[in-house]
Amino acid sequence: MSPAPALTGSRHEPDELLLGFSRALRAAGVNVTMDRAQSFLAAVAVVGLDDQRATYWAGRATLCSSPDDLDRYDQVFAAWFATKDETGRRPAPQEPPPVTQASLEEHEGAGGDGEDDDPLRALASATEVLRHRDIGEMSPAEKARLALLFDQLRPRAPTRRARRRTTWHRGEIDAERTMRRMLARMGEPAELAWRRRAERPRRLVLLVDVSGSMSPYADALLRLAHRFVVSSDRRGAHGGLAPRVEVFTIGTRLTRVTRAMRLRDADRAIIAAGETVPDWSGGTRLGETLRIFLDRWGQRGMARGAVVVVFSDGWERGDTGLLKEQMRRLHSLAHRVVWVNPHVGKDGYQPVQQGIVAALAHVDDFVAGHSLATFAELIEVVADA
Amino acid sequence: MVTTITSPADLTARLASTGYLADESLATIVYLALQMERPLLLEGEPGTGKTALAEGIAAALDLPLVRLQCYEGIDATQALYDWDFPRQILHLRALEAGGDVVDVEKAESSLFDERFLLARPVLRALRDAPAVLLVDEIDRADDEFEAFLLEVLSTYQVSIPELGTISAVTPPVVVLTSNRTREVHDALKRRCLYHWVEHPGLEREVEIVRTRAPEVSEQLARQVVTLVQRLRTDESLLKPPGVAETLDWARALERLGAQDLDVATAAATLGAVVKYREDAQRVRQALDRMLTT
């Protein structure tokens, strides 16, 4: 079918024309729901269909819901109601997306020398050394020993203020409770009751980059994620709402591994996660996977008011403009965004990778994550978020 | 609700008479909001006149403006109603002193009387309707508060357990503003008419300055606006100046008796336009170049 050239057509056409337009808009990626389309019809009925500019503004007010929608709306409107008169449209100034290439590796040399070959020292405080060693430089045997140490980590959930209040020994006066106590004594002043805002655990979302450049750390990071998930589950068993911890792997594809992470045993959880993740050690398209996360999960509520932790070194093969935009979205949804970069703690590290530079503006905490000791610090950052 | 407005053009004229210059798009959307009795959600950079629009609507329709400023942790007792606890206590005391032998039930019911009710903005807007309710900076409030607001906005009524339901005779005109520091929830957005408020163009902003600050000369107004507009687009400032800043600056220059904008006075009065040290430095460096070309 072809879009009608004029706004006024035969009898039953207007509704079809307008609903067709809202469908076209939905196809273009604007989130047009049924009730929005209905509002659109009602709004056009108010301003009159013959006034094309008013129709334009009526649609923009009812069908769009964010500045991102406006460009798309302009394009679809122009295509759908194509007439000679195109005034009234004011397309937002479009800046060309900056085409940037990820800088080539230049910081590979950090570490490598100064290895711990001294058997005496290693024996003296093997665990303490292991705690501070860069996981990326460990041998498989050391990693196996380190895995046992993960049990020592005790993640705490970040909290938020709840709407309810609970009785407390100080704070604000609980007028209702005080009043009830007084009424029970025929209006005689009773002891004052106090209350404060209750606290609820915040949702925590962990996004773990498992692409090629992160592969030395992927195993350890998933173990850390497992600790977060398992300890939150245990807290739930004590009564009260379990703090929800969600784990996703990012990289070339977005995979939700929360279910696998629920397995009690860490090794089995990692294996189960490995089976669900199709892109171990692939190339990195951070911006793209973040966008998918936000579209599919984040915006619908998972990231809202949550503490979001991104584990990545910020190597971006794709468009960094996209990553920047997605980080902005994430930041505006989440309560706090923590970026964990395994290279931060190393000597001479500068956040120069295009991806990191793009993302840093929208990150609340930028912390290290290359050893067990730094993981413990991260746990504190998350708990206090 | 308001039937006196007959068309967007009519509305534009009325808004203009109160000193708010609305363009065609804004007038159409406000007109729609009035006709469809839907809340209006205005998003945009700070200083684009979102709050001023609500004030303009109230003045144009000759309705009282009830303003609710949102902040983190705002809850129903600050938005809806609260009971005046000290007065309730006093009332109890007075009953006691009067020697009336009352049973607890009766005393309690006399406590939850309309006169002990502290009406907060939303309740006030519903009771005083028709009125304009401005919910300012909704993005600062929490998710829970949004949900609560959505409930009120979809029914325009509030139930107080001790008193009963209070509903608006005519729904108030509701204007919500957001600076987009946080994404407003979709459900709330769906309920509202949406408009993204942009910075005005050169001619319009000159007009705004001339209307709001008639004492500023046409020439000075034009120079100030041209410079501010260039600051907005060319310099990547931490906080680009809004229309309010333009007005402040024009007024400040007028007070100093400036007829013309020159580098020295511009630099001296820069505090009216840019509010960050980094911005001020950047603008000072650029002033020379901007004022000469």
XYZ file of C-alpha atoms in Angstrom:
678
model
C 0.000 0.000 0.000
C 1.167 3.501 -0.632
C 1.007 6.310 1.864
C -1.721 8.753 1.010
C -0.291 11.994 -0.288
C -2.873 14.303 1.241
C -4.192 14.382 4.782
C -7.792 14.663 3.749
C -8.990 11.710 1.775
C -12.149 9.654 1.530
C -14.517 9.052 4.429
C -13.001 6.346 6.573
C -9.431 7.089 5.688
C -8.131 9.445 8.426
C -8.022 6.892 11.205
C -6.316 4.362 8.972
C -3.870 6.969 7.818
C -2.981 8.030 11.330
C -2.799 4.533 12.766
C -0.708 3.515 9.783
C 1.609 6.347 10.603
C 1.962 5.258 14.214
C 2.720 1.729 13.028
C 5.351 3.034 10.669
C 6.812 4.951 13.557
C 6.915 1.831 15.664
C 8.638 0.021 12.845
C 11.218 2.803 12.847
C 12.049 1.995 16.433
C 9.969 4.471 18.420
C 8.203 2.838 21.321
C 4.610 3.449 20.228
C 2.087 1.638 22.374
C -1.615 1.208 21.745
C -2.619 3.888 24.251
C -0.137 6.304 22.717
C -1.677 5.734 19.301
C -5.109 6.368 20.813
C -3.897 9.620 22.355
C -2.536 10.575 18.964
C -5.947 10.094 17.352
C -7.614 12.095 20.120
C -5.063 14.867 19.813
C -5.458 15.103 16.050
C -9.206 15.236 16.512
C -8.698 18.290 18.710
C -6.419 20.238 16.401
C -8.042 19.122 13.172
C -6.581 16.847 10.562
C -6.431 19.515 7.899
C -3.778 21.419 9.790
C -0.654 19.497 8.929
C 1.670 21.401 11.205
C -0.659 20.972 14.154
C -0.882 17.279 13.296
C 2.883 17.158 13.322
C 3.087 18.666 16.797
C 0.185 16.586 18.098
C 1.981 13.426 17.022
C 5.252 14.573 18.445
C 3.678 15.243 21.824
C 1.755 11.989 22.018
C 3.986 9.450 20.274
C 7.491 10.498 21.299
C 8.903 10.158 24.743
C 12.516 11.166 24.556
C 14.723 13.454 22.515
C 16.139 10.363 20.799
C 12.749 9.739 19.249
C 12.450 13.171 17.691
C 14.773 12.629 14.711
C 13.119 9.381 13.801
C 9.738 10.994 14.166
C 10.723 13.776 11.789
C 11.919 11.321 9.162
C 8.897 9.055 9.342
C 6.513 11.996 9.368
C 8.143 13.454 6.280
C 7.985 10.126 4.481
C 4.426 9.316 5.481
C 2.793 12.673 4.923
C 4.933 13.551 1.928
C 3.556 16.761 0.441
C 5.112 19.807 -1.126
C 4.685 21.830 2.010
C 7.288 20.723 4.451
C 7.359 23.682 6.762
C 6.813 23.109 10.423
C 9.400 20.436 10.519
C 12.495 21.397 12.323
C 14.903 18.490 12.170
C 17.315 18.593 15.053
C 20.849 19.448 13.997
C 22.542 16.195 13.182
C 26.146 15.822 13.962
C 27.930 13.130 12.010
C 28.893 10.245 14.259
C 32.591 10.517 14.982
C 34.345 7.693 13.216
C 37.025 6.518 15.544
C 39.302 3.560 15.567
C 40.342 1.854 18.722
C 43.951 2.702 19.331
C 46.302 -0.180 18.775
C 47.763 -2.013 21.734
C 50.388 0.019 23.463
C 50.268 -0.961 27.074
C 50.981 -4.635 26.869
C 54.342 -4.228 28.576
C 52.949 -3.452 32.020
C 54.138 -6.143 34.422
C 55.804 -9.311 33.203
C 59.116 -8.632 34.891
C 59.853 -8.878 38.586
C 58.451 -12.371 38.915
C 58.276 -14.056 42.263
C 60.857 -16.756 41.889
C 62.126 -16.667 45.440
C 60.830 -19.880 47.048
C 61.370 -18.633 50.585
C 59.313 -15.545 50.159
C 56.629 -17.455 48.383
C 56.419 -19.885 51.257
C 56.430 -17.180 53.910
C 53.143 -15.691 53.033
C 51.950 -17.500 49.960
C 48.343 -16.465 50.367
C 49.139 -12.846 51.057
C 51.242 -12.650 47.913
C 48.582 -14.452 45.970
C 46.029 -11.923 47.141
C 47.967 -9.091 45.584
C 49.237 -10.815 42.442
C 47.842 -9.800 39.093
C 45.497 -12.593 38.111
C 46.282 -12.045 34.449
C 49.879 -13.176 34.999
C 49.178 -16.262 37.078
C 49.865 -19.814 36.063
C 46.948 -22.287 35.989
C 48.155 -23.836 39.251
C 48.181 -20.494 40.996
C 44.737 -19.741 39.680
C 43.499 -23.004 41.130
C 44.910 -22.068 44.522
C 43.436 -18.602 44.240
C 40.001 -20.045 43.534
C 39.925 -21.408 47.060
C 40.505 -17.949 48.459
C 37.368 -16.563 46.873
C 35.337 -18.014 49.731
C 36.842 -15.377 51.970
C 35.119 -12.612 50.059
C 31.934 -11.508 51.768
C 29.994 -9.206 49.458
C 27.413 -6.969 51.092
C 24.439 -5.608 49.212
C 24.126 -1.856 48.716
C 20.997 -0.407 50.303
C 18.421 2.141 49.368
C 15.866 3.962 51.417
C 12.476 2.289 51.317
C 9.180 4.074 51.301
C 8.108 2.421 54.527
C 9.347 3.503 57.880
C 10.299 1.363 60.787
C 10.369 1.951 64.498
C 13.704 3.187 65.694
C 15.096 4.628 68.892
C 15.660 8.066 67.420
C 14.955 9.963 64.247
C 11.653 11.611 63.522
C 8.613 11.375 65.784
C 6.232 8.615 64.811
C 3.101 10.694 65.205
C 0.628 7.896 64.591
C 2.182 5.469 67.001
C 2.617 8.181 69.654
C -0.957 9.253 69.195
C -2.211 5.718 69.502
C -0.241 5.213 72.674
C -1.700 8.433 74.068
C -5.227 7.518 73.085
C -4.834 4.197 74.779
C -4.184 6.169 77.978
C -7.131 8.483 77.480
C -5.041 11.274 76.008
C -2.341 11.214 78.643
C 1.098 11.874 77.130
C 2.840 8.604 76.603
C 6.357 7.847 75.627
C 7.233 9.317 72.250
C 7.654 6.814 69.474
C 10.319 7.375 66.861
C 10.726 6.123 63.386
C 13.053 6.275 60.426
C 13.116 5.262 56.825
C 13.536 1.548 56.403
C 16.310 0.247 54.196
C 16.052 -2.191 51.356
C 18.820 -3.878 49.449
C 19.410 -2.298 46.068
C 19.480 -4.344 42.940
C 22.969 -5.074 41.687
C 23.772 -5.693 38.035
C 27.151 -7.100 37.055
C 28.237 -6.830 33.436
C 31.311 -8.957 32.809
C 33.324 -8.471 29.646
C 34.495 -11.904 28.466
C 35.994 -10.823 25.167
C 39.509 -11.688 24.029
C 41.404 -8.922 25.780
C 39.759 -9.819 29.084
C 40.170 -13.581 28.858
C 42.943 -13.842 31.512
C 40.540 -12.298 34.027
C 37.228 -13.767 32.894
C 37.406 -16.807 35.154
C 38.226 -14.776 38.254
C 35.603 -12.157 37.487
C 32.931 -14.801 37.106
C 34.015 -16.304 40.421
C 33.615 -12.884 41.981
C 30.178 -12.541 40.382
C 29.326 -15.951 41.765
C 30.224 -14.770 45.251
C 27.901 -11.799 44.845
C 25.012 -13.959 43.663
C 25.459 -16.700 46.238
C 25.834 -14.406 49.228
C 22.770 -12.425 48.216
C 20.775 -15.650 48.000
C 21.852 -16.689 51.433
C 20.786 -13.382 52.903
C 17.404 -13.940 51.324
C 17.004 -17.227 53.135
C 17.105 -15.404 56.463
C 13.824 -13.749 55.648
C 13.290 -10.392 54.101
C 13.578 -9.810 50.417
C 16.585 -11.284 48.728
C 18.672 -8.571 47.085
C 18.545 -9.362 43.436
C 21.891 -9.723 41.769
C 21.910 -10.097 38.019
C 24.939 -11.183 36.017
C 25.425 -10.689 32.291
C 28.388 -11.336 30.098
C 29.128 -8.717 27.495
C 31.537 -8.866 24.628
C 30.257 -9.569 21.175
C 26.960 -10.912 22.482
C 24.894 -10.214 25.558
C 24.198 -13.290 27.674
C 22.363 -13.511 30.939
C 24.154 -15.958 33.205
C 22.327 -15.249 36.473
C 20.715 -18.670 36.453
C 24.003 -20.480 36.056
C 25.537 -18.335 38.765
C 22.892 -19.487 41.233
C 24.530 -22.912 41.463
C 26.073 -23.265 44.889
C 29.364 -24.720 43.787
C 31.603 -22.155 42.130
C 33.240 -24.554 39.652
C 29.959 -25.938 38.455
C 28.555 -22.415 38.167
C 31.471 -21.321 35.989
C 31.108 -24.386 33.763
C 27.378 -23.812 33.431
C 27.971 -20.179 32.548
C 30.564 -21.220 29.982
C 27.987 -23.373 28.267
C 25.562 -20.484 27.906
C 28.064 -17.890 26.738
C 28.675 -18.237 23.003
C 31.376 -15.617 22.699
C 34.247 -16.444 24.975
C 37.293 -14.525 23.863
C 35.604 -12.913 20.914
C 36.075 -9.366 19.704
C 34.653 -6.508 21.720
C 31.620 -4.494 20.769
C 30.879 -2.914 24.127
C 28.571 -0.170 22.908
C 26.446 -2.572 20.920
C 26.016 -5.095 23.737
C 25.336 -2.340 26.246
C 22.635 -1.012 23.974
C 21.037 -4.439 23.800
C 21.242 -4.761 27.567
C 19.596 -1.375 28.072
C 16.891 -1.966 25.479
C 16.007 -5.458 26.573
C 16.558 -5.346 30.314
C 17.938 -2.138 31.710
C 15.369 0.404 30.673
C 12.483 -1.841 31.608
C 13.525 -1.716 35.203
C 16.549 -3.877 35.837
C 19.012 -0.996 35.802
C 16.641 1.520 37.358
C 17.993 2.649 40.697
C 20.415 -0.252 40.651
C 24.134 -0.333 41.232
C 25.674 -1.391 37.929
C 29.203 -2.739 37.823
C 30.924 -3.036 34.454
C 34.000 -5.256 34.363
C 35.912 -4.342 31.245
C 39.188 -2.955 30.002
C 37.345 -0.649 27.631
C 38.687 -2.053 24.371
C 36.081 -1.103 21.842
C 36.208 -2.406 18.285
C 32.989 -0.679 17.338
C 31.901 2.933 17.385
C 32.892 4.700 20.600
C 30.164 7.285 20.033
C 27.657 4.495 20.554
C 29.415 3.370 23.734
C 29.388 6.910 25.069
C 25.691 7.303 24.372
C 24.870 3.963 25.979
C 26.935 4.789 29.046
C 25.024 8.031 29.310
C 21.757 6.110 29.195
C 22.997 3.621 31.737
C 24.171 6.384 34.021
C 20.857 8.183 33.874
C 19.010 4.991 34.777
C 21.272 3.534 37.406
C 21.849 4.742 40.917
C 25.576 4.293 40.577
C 27.816 3.020 37.807
C 31.090 1.386 38.783
C 33.643 0.558 36.129
C 36.184 -2.084 37.067
C 39.249 -2.173 34.885
C 41.949 -4.783 35.516
C 44.606 -2.446 34.181
C 43.870 0.499 36.445
C 46.033 -0.678 39.301
C 49.111 -1.152 37.160
C 52.009 1.239 36.984
C 51.826 3.860 34.327
C 48.252 3.122 33.392
C 46.480 5.946 31.641
C 42.838 5.655 30.584
C 43.603 6.280 26.928
C 41.661 3.560 25.138
C 38.895 5.173 23.124
C 36.245 3.111 24.849
C 37.340 4.094 28.337
C 37.677 7.738 27.408
C 34.161 7.691 26.027
C 32.751 5.930 29.056
C 34.566 7.690 31.890
C 32.352 10.762 31.829
C 29.406 8.582 32.785
C 31.020 6.491 35.466
C 30.761 7.213 39.196
C 33.608 5.004 40.368
C 36.546 3.840 38.330
C 38.361 1.132 40.266
C 41.006 -1.523 39.828
C 40.200 -5.225 39.542
C 43.226 -7.348 38.848
C 43.772 -9.152 42.138
C 41.876 -10.578 45.040
C 42.810 -7.607 47.203
C 41.312 -5.176 44.707
C 38.182 -7.335 44.546
C 37.810 -6.879 48.298
C 38.066 -3.132 47.780
C 35.474 -3.319 45.037
C 33.116 -5.094 47.420
C 33.410 -2.144 49.787
C 32.712 0.324 46.987
C 29.614 -1.607 45.958
C 28.337 -1.965 49.522
C 28.664 1.759 50.140
C 27.108 2.768 46.834
C -12.149 22.590 31.931
C -11.003 25.818 30.421
C -13.247 26.556 27.515
C -12.209 30.104 26.867
C -9.196 29.118 24.795
C -10.351 28.472 21.276
C -7.190 27.778 19.314
C -3.423 27.538 19.663
C -3.143 31.039 18.216
C -5.454 32.343 20.895
C -3.285 30.688 23.513
C -0.110 32.171 22.029
C -1.643 35.628 22.265
C -2.682 35.122 25.860
C 0.707 33.759 26.863
C 2.362 36.683 25.109
C 0.250 39.110 27.129
C 1.723 37.589 30.291
C 5.251 37.928 28.947
C 5.817 34.334 27.855
C 6.609 33.966 24.189
C 5.611 30.515 23.011
C 6.373 29.248 19.536
C 3.842 27.423 17.434
C 4.821 23.960 18.600
C 4.608 24.781 22.276
C 1.292 26.581 21.869
C -0.178 23.623 19.982
C 0.927 21.173 22.619
C -0.256 23.257 25.563
C -3.552 23.719 23.753
C -3.798 19.949 23.319
C -3.004 19.375 26.985
C -5.774 21.734 27.997
C -8.295 20.233 25.635
C -7.458 16.608 26.336
C -7.010 17.193 30.071
C -3.686 15.448 30.039
C -0.568 16.320 32.008
C 2.229 17.960 30.086
C 5.756 16.602 30.434
C 8.400 19.145 29.484
C 11.968 18.007 29.092
C 14.945 20.043 28.057
C 18.175 21.681 29.074
C 18.060 23.723 32.265
C 17.126 27.313 31.578
C 14.912 26.795 28.540
C 11.851 28.201 30.272
C 10.041 25.047 31.369
C 9.070 26.384 34.768
C 8.297 29.791 33.312
C 5.804 28.147 30.970
C 3.764 26.808 33.888
C 3.763 30.255 35.444
C 2.751 31.690 32.082
C -0.141 29.246 31.715
C -1.378 30.066 35.196
C -1.253 33.776 34.473
C -2.803 33.421 31.025
C -5.729 31.374 32.287
C -5.945 33.402 35.471
C -5.626 30.309 37.654
C -3.677 29.872 40.869
C -0.312 28.136 40.455
C 0.522 25.364 42.883
C 4.132 24.337 42.777
C 5.625 21.078 43.951
C 9.413 21.050 43.905
C 10.713 17.488 43.791
C 13.857 16.303 45.489
C 15.428 12.985 46.329
C 13.465 11.235 49.027
C 10.273 13.270 48.603
C 7.250 11.274 49.712
C 3.502 11.492 50.020
C 3.491 13.484 53.256
C 5.315 16.293 51.501
C 3.326 16.086 48.305
C -0.182 15.208 49.459
C -1.143 15.906 53.021
C -0.002 15.542 56.578
C -1.693 15.800 59.911
C -0.860 18.793 62.079
C 0.470 16.864 65.019
C 1.103 19.755 67.477
C -2.369 21.105 66.939
C -3.866 17.681 67.447
C -2.065 17.434 70.775
C -3.281 20.875 71.766
C -6.783 19.904 70.818
C -6.581 16.849 73.036
C -5.319 19.004 75.873
C -8.124 21.479 75.348
C -10.680 18.700 75.484
C -9.153 17.524 78.712
C -9.044 20.995 80.247
C -12.638 21.624 79.247
C -13.555 18.671 81.387
C -15.584 17.004 78.692
C -15.782 13.372 79.441
C -15.218 11.824 76.076
C -14.478 8.301 75.115
C -11.381 7.489 73.152
C -13.290 6.778 69.971
C -14.844 10.182 69.891
C -11.641 11.967 70.788
C -9.868 10.142 68.040
C -12.430 10.939 65.414
C -12.395 14.596 66.408
C -8.637 14.593 65.883
C -8.840 13.648 62.244
C -10.838 16.607 61.220
C -10.388 18.766 58.164
C -8.965 21.587 60.277
C -5.996 19.482 61.373
C -5.201 18.568 57.811
C -2.136 20.183 56.287
C -2.796 20.265 52.570
C 0.402 19.838 50.570
C 0.691 20.935 46.927
C -1.042 18.038 45.163
C -4.015 18.036 47.518
C -4.160 21.816 47.351
C -4.257 21.724 43.565
C -7.080 19.174 43.638
C -9.081 21.155 46.179
C -8.526 24.556 44.589
C -9.181 23.259 41.085
C -9.237 24.691 38.532
C -5.589 25.393 39.171
C -2.216 24.838 37.528
C -0.108 22.197 39.270
C 3.590 22.468 38.513
C 5.596 19.378 39.425
C 9.085 20.729 39.056
C 12.136 18.565 38.326
C 10.419 15.209 38.567
C 13.708 13.567 37.596
C 15.053 14.359 41.046
C 12.389 12.309 42.837
C 12.559 8.535 43.298
C 10.845 5.850 41.263
C 8.363 5.243 44.051
C 7.279 8.833 44.030
C 6.714 8.684 40.280
C 4.445 5.695 40.731
C 2.527 7.532 43.384
C 2.213 10.597 41.191
C 1.008 8.478 38.313
C -1.782 7.188 40.515
C -2.917 10.686 41.423
C -2.630 11.970 37.851
C -4.691 9.186 36.374
C -7.665 9.642 38.715
C -7.246 13.208 39.948
C -8.365 12.108 43.351
C -6.789 11.384 46.686
C -8.158 9.193 49.401
C -7.399 10.025 52.990
C -8.306 7.039 55.161
C -9.635 9.146 58.030
C -11.560 11.616 55.900
C -12.588 9.964 52.693
C -11.855 10.687 49.065
C -11.112 14.150 47.807
C -11.440 14.564 44.085
C -11.054 17.562 41.845
C -14.246 19.095 40.471
C -12.316 20.035 37.352
C -8.944 18.384 36.849
C -6.058 20.771 37.368
C -3.717 21.646 34.517
C -0.635 19.617 35.330
C 2.834 20.541 34.091
C 5.759 18.264 34.882
C 9.297 19.342 34.143
C 12.435 17.258 33.937
C 16.057 18.138 33.338
C 16.665 14.580 32.241
C 19.265 13.718 34.833
C 17.342 10.491 35.102
C 14.971 8.797 32.721
C 11.359 9.290 33.773
C 9.458 6.021 33.889
C 7.636 4.981 30.733
C 4.283 4.575 32.462
C 4.332 8.188 33.567
C 5.465 9.320 30.127
C 2.625 7.464 28.488
C 0.139 9.329 30.616
C 1.560 12.696 29.567
C 1.941 14.759 26.451
C 5.644 15.054 25.793
C 7.558 18.057 24.628
C 11.267 18.624 24.304
C 11.946 22.307 24.940
C 14.859 23.667 22.984
C 16.778 26.888 23.365
C 15.001 29.629 21.435
C 16.382 30.921 18.159
C 18.131 34.266 17.848
C 15.125 36.415 16.957
C 12.900 34.840 19.558
C 15.453 35.161 22.305
C 15.980 38.832 21.466
C 12.218 39.208 21.665
C 12.174 37.449 25.035
C 14.857 39.740 26.420
C 12.990 42.771 25.106
C 9.723 41.629 26.699
C 11.115 40.484 30.007
C 13.599 43.306 30.406
C 12.190 46.274 28.486
C 14.810 48.581 29.960
C 17.533 46.871 27.906
C 18.118 48.540 24.578
C 17.461 46.660 21.369
C 21.091 46.871 20.337
C 22.449 45.552 23.623
C 19.866 42.774 23.699
C 20.853 41.663 20.234
C 24.555 41.665 21.055
C 24.078 39.741 24.269
C 21.845 37.149 22.671
C 24.175 36.682 19.708
C 27.082 36.094 22.039
C 25.165 33.726 24.313
C 23.929 31.723 21.352
C 27.445 31.384 20.102
C 28.571 30.249 23.553
C 25.885 27.574 23.483
C 26.877 26.110 20.155
C 30.581 26.764 19.712
C 32.130 26.357 23.116
C 31.764 23.041 24.849
C 30.814 24.479 28.214
C 30.057 22.407 31.286
C 26.842 24.320 31.745
C 25.693 26.187 28.637
C 23.818 29.357 29.606
C 20.024 29.243 29.502
C 17.569 32.000 28.742
C 17.487 32.976 32.410
C 21.225 33.621 32.236
C 20.820 35.715 29.092
C 18.257 37.840 30.913
C 20.471 38.185 33.973
C 23.379 39.245 31.850
C 21.418 41.778 29.836
C 20.041 43.269 33.046
C 23.462 43.350 34.666
C 24.950 45.166 31.683
C 22.077 47.610 31.634
C 22.623 48.403 35.322
C 26.233 49.191 34.584
C 25.067 51.641 31.961
C 26.553 49.730 29.065
C 25.168 50.678 25.670
C 27.459 48.362 23.812
C 29.028 45.066 24.646
C 32.802 45.306 24.849
C 35.398 42.858 26.049
C 36.060 44.597 29.373
C 32.464 44.836 30.581
C 31.669 41.418 29.215
C 34.541 39.898 31.172
C 33.576 41.793 34.327
C 29.960 40.618 34.248
C 30.701 37.083 33.130
C 29.480 35.695 36.443
C 25.926 36.284 35.295
C 26.269 33.832 32.406
C 28.735 31.103 33.277
C 28.739 29.471 36.676
C 31.805 27.257 36.492
C 35.398 28.312 36.857
C 36.469 26.155 33.908
C 33.742 27.694 31.761
C 34.673 31.214 32.788
C 38.268 30.630 31.753
C 37.265 29.204 28.431
C 34.860 32.038 27.716
C 37.390 34.714 28.703
C 39.820 33.274 26.204
C 37.162 33.222 23.518
C 35.641 36.655 24.215
C 38.178 38.589 22.199
C 37.684 36.448 19.171
C 33.905 36.465 19.477
C 33.402 40.166 20.004
C 35.675 41.235 17.183
C 34.304 38.958 14.489
